[in-house]
Short mmCIF file of C-alpha atoms and ligand atoms in Angstrom, two decimals:
data_model
loop_
_atom_site.label_atom_id
_atom_site.label_comp_id
_atom_site.label_asym_id
_atom_site.label_seq_id
_atom_site.Cartn_x
_atom_site.Cartn_y
_atom_site.Cartn_z
CA UNK A 28 11.34 -28.78 -3.48
CA UNK A 29 13.54 -25.74 -4.10
CA UNK A 30 14.82 -24.64 -7.49
CA UNK A 31 18.30 -25.86 -6.53
CA UNK A 32 16.96 -29.29 -5.54
CA UNK A 33 15.01 -29.39 -8.81
CA UNK A 34 18.23 -28.78 -10.76
CA UNK A 35 17.05 -25.46 -12.14
CA UNK A 36 18.89 -22.15 -11.90
CA UNK A 37 16.11 -19.68 -12.61
CA UNK A 38 14.33 -19.61 -9.27
CA UNK A 39 11.01 -17.80 -8.98
CA UNK A 40 9.58 -15.59 -6.27
CA UNK A 41 5.79 -15.76 -6.06
CA UNK A 42 3.32 -13.94 -3.80
CA UNK A 43 0.38 -16.22 -3.17
CA UNK A 44 -2.97 -14.87 -2.00
CA UNK A 45 -4.79 -17.97 -0.82
CA UNK A 46 -8.44 -18.15 0.24
CA UNK A 47 -8.56 -19.37 3.85
CA UNK A 48 -11.87 -20.38 5.41
CA UNK A 49 -12.07 -22.67 8.43
CA UNK A 50 -15.57 -23.95 7.59
CA UNK A 51 -18.71 -23.08 5.68
CA UNK A 52 -19.75 -20.85 8.61
CA UNK A 53 -16.51 -18.86 8.62
CA UNK A 54 -16.45 -15.58 6.65
CA UNK A 55 -13.19 -16.44 4.87
CA UNK A 56 -10.44 -14.10 3.65
CA UNK A 57 -7.30 -14.08 1.53
CA UNK A 58 -4.00 -14.67 3.30
CA UNK A 59 -0.75 -13.70 1.61
CA UNK A 60 2.33 -15.92 1.56
CA UNK A 61 5.66 -15.05 -0.04
CA UNK A 62 7.49 -17.99 -1.55
CA UNK A 63 10.93 -17.87 -3.14
CA UNK A 64 13.47 -20.26 -4.64
CA UNK A 65 10.67 -22.02 -6.55
CA UNK A 66 11.60 -24.08 -9.60
CA UNK A 67 9.81 -23.18 -12.85
CA UNK A 68 9.51 -26.95 -13.41
CA UNK A 69 7.47 -27.36 -10.25
CA UNK A 70 3.75 -27.99 -10.64
CA UNK A 71 1.23 -25.61 -9.09
CA UNK A 72 0.27 -28.25 -6.52
CA UNK A 73 3.93 -28.86 -5.65
CA UNK A 74 4.14 -25.16 -4.84
CA UNK A 75 1.19 -25.61 -2.44
CA UNK A 76 3.03 -28.61 -0.95
CA UNK A 77 6.04 -26.35 -0.31
CA UNK A 78 3.78 -23.78 1.32
CA UNK A 79 2.13 -26.45 3.49
CA UNK A 80 5.48 -27.88 4.60
CA UNK A 81 6.45 -24.39 5.72
CA UNK A 82 3.14 -23.76 7.50
CA UNK A 83 3.32 -27.14 9.23
CA UNK A 84 6.94 -26.51 10.36
CA UNK A 85 5.78 -23.20 11.80
CA UNK A 86 2.93 -24.91 13.68
CA UNK A 87 0.29 -23.24 11.51
CA UNK A 88 -2.71 -24.77 9.79
CA UNK A 89 -1.79 -26.01 6.29
CA UNK A 90 -3.96 -25.02 3.32
CA UNK A 91 -6.63 -27.64 2.55
CA UNK A 92 -6.84 -28.44 -1.16
CA UNK A 93 -8.12 -31.40 -3.18
CA UNK A 94 -5.84 -33.58 -5.28
CA UNK A 95 -5.33 -37.25 -6.09
CA UNK A 96 -3.81 -38.46 -9.37
CA UNK A 97 -1.84 -35.30 -10.24
CA UNK A 98 -1.94 -36.64 -13.81
CA UNK A 99 -5.00 -34.82 -15.14
CA UNK A 100 -7.33 -37.82 -14.95
CA UNK A 101 -9.18 -37.91 -11.62
CA UNK A 102 -10.82 -34.47 -11.59
CA UNK A 103 -10.00 -33.82 -7.93
CA UNK A 104 -7.89 -30.69 -8.27
CA UNK A 105 -10.25 -27.74 -8.30
CA UNK A 106 -8.76 -24.30 -7.93
CA UNK A 107 -9.65 -20.94 -9.38
CA UNK A 108 -6.29 -19.35 -10.21
CA UNK A 109 -6.27 -15.65 -10.97
CA UNK A 110 -9.99 -15.81 -11.64
CA UNK A 111 -9.93 -18.81 -13.98
CA UNK A 112 -10.98 -22.34 -13.13
CA UNK A 113 -7.83 -24.51 -13.44
CA UNK A 114 -5.73 -21.44 -14.25
CA UNK A 115 -4.52 -19.78 -17.42
CA UNK A 116 -3.70 -22.74 -19.70
CA UNK A 117 -6.29 -24.16 -22.10
CA UNK A 118 -7.36 -27.78 -21.57
CA UNK A 119 -5.07 -28.14 -18.56
CA UNK A 120 -6.02 -29.26 -15.07
CA UNK A 121 -4.58 -27.46 -12.04
CA UNK A 122 -2.29 -30.41 -11.34
CA UNK A 123 -0.80 -30.17 -14.84
CA UNK A 124 -0.15 -26.45 -14.57
CA UNK A 125 3.52 -25.58 -13.99
CA UNK A 126 5.22 -22.53 -12.54
CA UNK A 127 7.03 -21.84 -15.83
CA UNK A 128 3.67 -20.41 -16.91
CA UNK A 129 4.25 -17.56 -14.44
CA UNK A 130 6.84 -14.77 -14.17
CA UNK A 131 9.30 -14.09 -11.37
CA UNK A 132 7.64 -11.70 -8.91
CA UNK A 133 4.07 -12.58 -9.95
CA UNK A 134 1.17 -12.26 -7.54
CA UNK A 135 -1.29 -15.14 -7.81
CA UNK A 136 -4.78 -15.41 -6.32
CA UNK A 137 -6.03 -18.90 -5.46
CA UNK A 138 -9.70 -19.54 -4.64
CA UNK A 139 -12.05 -22.55 -4.41
CA UNK A 140 -14.64 -23.40 -7.06
CA UNK A 141 -17.58 -21.22 -6.05
CA UNK A 142 -21.17 -22.45 -6.56
CA UNK A 143 -24.02 -22.93 -4.11
CA UNK A 144 -24.33 -26.55 -5.28
CA UNK A 145 -20.65 -27.03 -4.30
CA UNK A 146 -20.70 -26.02 -0.59
CA UNK A 147 -17.31 -25.11 0.82
CA UNK A 148 -15.76 -27.56 3.28
CA UNK A 149 -12.49 -25.81 4.12
CA UNK A 150 -10.10 -23.38 2.43
CA UNK A 151 -9.92 -24.57 -1.20
CA UNK A 152 -11.96 -27.76 -0.77
CA UNK A 153 -15.59 -27.89 -1.86
CA UNK A 154 -18.14 -30.69 -1.73
CA UNK A 155 -18.80 -31.86 -5.29
CA UNK A 156 -20.99 -34.83 -4.33
CA UNK A 157 -23.87 -33.16 -6.22
CA UNK A 158 -22.18 -34.58 -9.34
CA UNK A 159 -22.25 -38.06 -7.79
CA UNK A 160 -26.00 -37.73 -7.23
CA UNK A 161 -26.52 -36.79 -10.90
CA UNK A 162 -24.54 -39.88 -11.96
CA UNK A 163 -26.46 -42.08 -9.50
CA UNK A 164 -29.72 -40.94 -11.12
CA UNK A 165 -28.86 -42.55 -14.47
CA UNK A 166 -25.20 -42.49 -15.47
CA UNK A 167 -24.95 -46.27 -15.75
CA UNK A 168 -26.04 -49.19 -17.91
CA UNK A 169 -27.77 -52.45 -16.96
CA UNK A 170 -26.73 -54.38 -20.11
CA UNK A 171 -24.01 -56.97 -19.64
CA UNK A 172 -21.14 -55.44 -21.58
CA UNK A 173 -18.96 -58.56 -21.41
CA UNK A 174 -15.19 -58.54 -21.60
CA UNK A 175 -12.94 -56.62 -23.98
CA UNK A 176 -13.39 -59.05 -26.91
CA UNK A 177 -17.19 -58.64 -26.63
CA UNK A 178 -16.83 -54.87 -26.71
CA UNK A 179 -14.57 -55.09 -29.73
CA UNK A 180 -17.12 -57.33 -31.49
CA UNK A 181 -19.95 -54.81 -31.00
CA UNK A 182 -20.41 -52.81 -34.22
CA UNK A 183 -20.49 -49.06 -33.52
CA UNK A 184 -20.41 -46.43 -36.29
CA UNK A 185 -17.01 -44.70 -36.22
CA UNK A 186 -18.53 -41.25 -35.83
CA UNK A 187 -20.57 -42.35 -32.81
CA UNK A 188 -17.59 -44.11 -31.25
CA UNK A 189 -15.50 -40.95 -31.61
CA UNK A 190 -18.22 -38.68 -30.20
CA UNK A 191 -18.87 -41.06 -27.29
CA UNK A 192 -15.13 -41.21 -26.54
CA UNK A 193 -14.90 -37.42 -26.60
CA UNK A 194 -17.82 -37.14 -24.14
CA UNK A 195 -16.35 -39.85 -21.92
CA UNK A 196 -13.24 -37.73 -21.47
CA UNK A 197 -15.11 -35.66 -18.85
CA UNK A 198 -13.33 -36.16 -15.51
CA UNK A 199 -16.09 -34.60 -13.39
CA UNK A 200 -13.90 -31.80 -12.09
CA UNK A 201 -16.60 -29.13 -11.90
CA UNK A 202 -14.67 -26.36 -13.68
CA UNK A 203 -17.64 -25.91 -16.02
CA UNK A 204 -19.83 -25.06 -13.02
CA UNK A 205 -17.22 -22.77 -11.46
CA UNK A 206 -16.71 -20.87 -14.72
CA UNK A 207 -20.41 -20.35 -15.46
CA UNK A 208 -22.13 -17.23 -14.15
CA UNK A 209 -25.23 -19.38 -13.59
CA UNK A 210 -23.24 -22.23 -11.99
CA UNK A 211 -24.83 -24.52 -14.57
CA UNK A 212 -23.89 -28.19 -14.63
CA UNK A 213 -25.19 -28.76 -18.15
CA UNK A 214 -21.80 -29.44 -19.74
CA UNK A 215 -21.01 -32.16 -17.19
CA UNK A 216 -24.48 -33.73 -17.31
CA UNK A 217 -24.65 -33.58 -21.09
CA UNK A 218 -21.26 -35.26 -21.43
CA UNK A 219 -22.45 -38.17 -19.30
CA UNK A 220 -25.81 -38.46 -21.10
CA UNK A 221 -24.16 -38.18 -24.52
CA UNK A 222 -21.51 -40.77 -23.76
CA UNK A 223 -24.14 -43.47 -23.15
CA UNK A 224 -26.76 -42.25 -25.65
CA UNK A 225 -24.25 -42.70 -28.48
CA UNK A 226 -23.41 -46.32 -27.66
CA UNK A 227 -25.54 -49.46 -28.18
CA UNK A 228 -24.96 -50.49 -24.55
CA UNK A 229 -26.66 -47.28 -23.40
CA UNK A 230 -29.89 -47.75 -25.35
CA UNK A 231 -32.09 -49.72 -22.86
CA UNK A 232 -32.21 -46.84 -20.32
CA UNK A 233 -31.67 -44.04 -22.84
CA UNK A 234 -34.99 -42.19 -22.36
CA UNK A 235 -35.27 -42.77 -18.64
CA UNK A 236 -31.61 -41.70 -18.18
CA UNK A 237 -32.11 -38.32 -19.87
CA UNK A 238 -35.16 -37.52 -17.74
CA UNK A 239 -33.67 -38.72 -14.47
CA UNK A 240 -30.26 -37.07 -14.83
CA UNK A 241 -31.72 -33.71 -15.87
CA UNK A 242 -34.16 -33.88 -12.95
CA UNK A 243 -31.30 -34.71 -10.57
CA UNK A 244 -29.23 -31.84 -11.97
CA UNK A 245 -32.08 -29.40 -11.34
CA UNK A 246 -32.67 -30.81 -7.84
CA UNK A 247 -29.05 -30.16 -6.83
CA UNK A 248 -29.50 -26.41 -7.33
CA UNK A 249 -27.35 -25.85 -10.43
CA UNK A 250 -28.36 -22.93 -12.62
CA UNK A 251 -29.70 -22.99 -16.17
CA UNK A 252 -27.63 -22.60 -19.33
CA UNK A 253 -27.78 -19.22 -21.06
CA UNK A 254 -25.26 -20.06 -23.81
CA UNK A 255 -22.27 -18.23 -22.33
CA UNK A 256 -19.82 -20.99 -23.47
CA UNK A 257 -17.63 -20.29 -20.41
CA UNK A 258 -17.95 -23.98 -19.50
CA UNK A 259 -16.37 -25.14 -22.74
CA UNK A 260 -13.58 -22.56 -22.41
CA UNK A 261 -12.74 -23.71 -18.87
CA UNK A 262 -13.05 -27.45 -19.48
CA UNK A 263 -9.67 -29.17 -19.14
CA UNK A 264 -10.84 -32.02 -21.39
CA UNK A 265 -12.25 -29.98 -24.26
CA UNK A 266 -15.84 -31.17 -23.79
CA UNK A 267 -17.93 -29.46 -26.46
CA UNK A 268 -21.16 -27.54 -25.85
CA UNK A 269 -22.54 -29.62 -28.74
CA UNK A 270 -23.19 -32.18 -25.99
CA UNK A 271 -25.62 -29.74 -24.34
CA UNK A 272 -27.59 -29.51 -27.60
CA UNK A 273 -27.63 -33.32 -27.75
CA UNK A 274 -28.83 -33.52 -24.12
CA UNK A 275 -31.65 -31.09 -24.88
CA UNK A 276 -32.72 -33.24 -27.85
CA UNK A 277 -32.52 -36.40 -25.72
CA UNK A 278 -34.59 -34.76 -22.99
CA UNK A 279 -37.23 -33.43 -25.38
CA UNK A 280 -37.60 -36.77 -27.15
CA UNK A 281 -37.77 -38.64 -23.85
CA UNK A 282 -40.44 -36.23 -22.55
CA UNK A 283 -42.60 -36.71 -25.65
CA UNK A 284 -42.17 -40.48 -25.77
CA UNK A 285 -42.91 -40.90 -22.08
CA UNK A 286 -46.18 -38.96 -22.43
CA UNK A 287 -47.39 -40.88 -25.49
S1 SF4 B 14 -17.36 -31.09 -18.63
FE1 SF4 B 14 -15.17 -30.51 -18.46
S2 SF4 B 14 -15.13 -28.92 -16.87
FE2 SF4 B 14 -17.10 -29.99 -16.66
S3 SF4 B 14 -16.77 -31.63 -15.15
FE3 SF4 B 14 -16.38 -32.54 -17.19
S4 SF4 B 14 -14.16 -32.29 -17.50
FE4 SF4 B 14 -14.71 -30.88 -15.82
S1 FES B 15 -5.25 -34.25 -9.25
FE1 FES B 15 -6.29 -35.65 -10.61
S2 FES B 15 -6.89 -34.38 -12.28
FE2 FES B 15 -5.69 -33.06 -11.03
#
């Protein structure tokens, strides 16, 4: 959609350097595209839509990128924009980033999330199924949780409910991995372990969950945490590194209790 069609007068010209890579075996390189008449109210992904419409009309291969909800809730959008996972805005997913954040004439670099545990599929799309395998190892409960009235009738200390809700906000986007120099998945894994460890419904598998999910995380090839805090800074949902400390306590306790 052009700036005129968007009802905005202040159109932007942007030079986009987009990472193009046909497959994991391709070397990959940046390709430059010049876009003009962009509305500042347009989202970053809408700008990629405009680019892809143009490439398709010209008979060229459109840029592959992940997206689904475009509402900041599914975790699909996964771009490194000017060197930052999800771009320059704090606690904002790529799909919620708008062109008004940029200046007329800006040059923007767009890359995929880079981590060996997230192998590249094409262009800006990476395979994040390693996260699914961590969840499959223990990110579930076996207790019958009942319907909403049952949940409301379950007494949970307010502080635990708040902390569990904060941890549950993780949308599994992978920005924490992309931002970390070690490509560590500890913020993601700790959010999932914390969410269930803080609730009564998560108690039956609590120990086994901590051991299994940490083991699965290590098996997927993610790096270790060296307290850089880049994960927390890049997280679009404000997940705190305090969850990593909780995961370490859960893991230690589970290790000791399993041995005794
Ligand atoms: S912890 Fe944050 S950055 Fe990491 S997957 Fe969850 S929402 Fe994304
Ligand atoms: S497309 Fe769903 S969070 Fe961005």
